[in-house]
Amino acid sequence: MKVFCGRANPTTGSVEWLEEDEHYDYHQEIARSSYADMLHDKDRVFKPMADAAVKIVEKNGFSDKIKIINKHSTEVTMGPDGDMPCRANILITELFDTELIGEGALPSYEHAHRHLVQENCEAVPHRATVYAQLVESRRMWSWNKLFPIPVHTSCGEQVIVPPLELERCPGAPSVYDIQLNQVSSADFTVLSDVLPMFSVDFSKQVSSSAACHSRQFEPLASGRAQVVLSWWDIEMDPEGKIKCSMAPFWAHSDPEELQWRDHWMQCVYFLPQEEPVVQGSSIYLVAHHDDYCVWYSLQRTSPEKDRRVYPARPVCDCQAHLLWNRPRFGEINDQDRTDQYIQALRTVLKPDSVCLCVSDGSLLSLLAHHLGAEQVFTVESSAASHRLMKKIFKANHLEDKINIIEKRPELLTSADLEGKKISLLLGEPFFTTSLLPWHNLYFWYVRTAVDQHLGPGAVVMPQTASLHTVVVEFRDLWRIRSPCGDCEGFDVHIMDDMIKRALDFRESKEAEPHPLWEYPCRCLSEPQQILTFDFRQPVPPHLIHAEGSIELRRPGRSHGAVLWMEYHLTPDSTVSTGLLKSAEDKGDCCWNPHCKQAVYFFTTADPRAPLGGPQTVSYTVDFHPHTGDITMDFSLSDTLDDGQ
């Protein structure tokens, strides 16, 4: 049976209805779940998927011991005719996310103690403790606030300043979870020791009510308190002999035995405002939480003595945190990147230039104005981006100098452009709907749609774009696609097979986005350009096809191919969303930290097999102009019997 699935095409901008297999959503959910990554976590207590659990239990001979109840725990019934005949005396759960409580652990435990387990039951895990460390970090603070942006012009230096509402905004309530071990120690200054903020004893009644917990401390150094780094550990037993810690390497009890995880990482929280702290001058760090969310504040006096009413979770009221995610803030604040666009604009702008800027929430229009364009239009297709840009223009006294058009760019009319022809079409390009690097090719479709509004000799920037790839060996990321096989003596091949079938349904032929600055890898080949896109011309009606082979120049395990886009602003200026420089001798990679790259995982028998194997990787890549899709297939040549 077939079903129709609607999707918004991020590349063409159109809404499409596609005919899919009735199990399409099921396969997508399984293929992208990373359940295997959880089972590779040797410290973890886990609950397999209900669909596979019954078969796994049966295969391992525990059908008479284990009963699978395919329900949410709050729906489980008790009694002779219920799901459970009586209350349990042991509570075993895994309800945690990187923030500990973000998946509803507190209300679930609260319900379980009231309705499912005996009083004084034992719980596994037994206890969790949340830790925090206060730091100053310009890099991390750039993920939360808009910095002033200097622009050197022929009339002197101009500075793009953030609106007052953005500076005062407490930010988004969502935690930013990252692989904190990949943040250089040079990128932050530690202002406090690691502070245990609060603990939850899961063997006792748990409350999901809002609460706050404070810790007094003396700053280790004077500085600007901006960011709270946070993580948790769990004690599996009442005595605390068996622990599972999410601590980064500098706070871990045994850094040499650090367990890599992608399902549980570390948290970055942003204080509502940066605050000065003085070394040795006592202050209070306060952790607030409700049933699903944690946030932090600094207090000069004891919260218990102060008895002040603490604010609810932070909510963005400036629009920026709703439109720009954390990497996007960092990208906009990247002065080196901004200077690249400034230098490129200087080569294409003329005193009589009429510019049209097409990118979501972009500052390109302000750069074009400051660099001397006669008139600037910018298209903002969402109400949120329209409101934000109006605030930014007003803060910089440009509300009467830059025209904002709230409309999808494909729908532009001559009246929207005041009857003028565009001489310079600009894009970063960046669009909030883009997930994979090539989704920003939407700019090409916009360029095609506005062709009638372009004047003779109009310039398009970027002029062209290209798709690049390199074959890599991951240090750890391969684990999310690696079969588990046996987990603590429990045979879970059934789950491995289920995931493989789901991948083979479609996902094995698709790439998935990952911010590779968080996931170290080695280049086994040299980067290779495989497709080009000429924005100076409309989107062609025919397929763009490429095929070839990639020679591996370094020994290693070929885990996959990484793909990214490069935008050629002018013949002399290129912005890369992937590799920022050539790989070093050992192949270590330096990735753009503001962008997600696309990873195409190779299908191998065992990514941990001994070194050796294929010397070349063959590929075919097609760009389908009618759908905007890029399809690809990579194959390993000369594969050895061991799967490499």
Coordinates of C-alpha atoms in Angstrom, one line a residue, residues 176-183 260 262 265 327 514-520 591 593 596-597:
Y176 CA 22.7 24.0 23.8
D177 CA 24.1 20.4 24.0
I178 CA 27.5 19.9 22.5
Q179 CA 30.6 17.7 22.7
L180 CA 32.3 19.9 25.2
N181 CA 35.5 17.9 24.9
Q182 CA 36.0 19.4 21.5
V183 CA 36.0 23.0 22.7
W260 CA 32.4 8.6 24.1
D262 CA 26.5 11.1 21.3
M265 CA 26.8 15.1 25.9
P327 CA 25.7 28.2 15.2
H514 CA 26.6 16.5 11.5
P515 CA 28.6 19.4 12.9
L516 CA 32.0 17.8 12.3
W517 CA 34.0 20.2 14.5
E518 CA 32.4 18.2 17.3
Y519 CA 33.4 14.8 15.8
P520 CA 37.1 14.4 15.1
W591 CA 35.9 22.1 9.8
P593 CA 32.3 25.4 13.1
K596 CA 26.7 21.1 9.5
Q597 CA 28.4 19.0 6.9

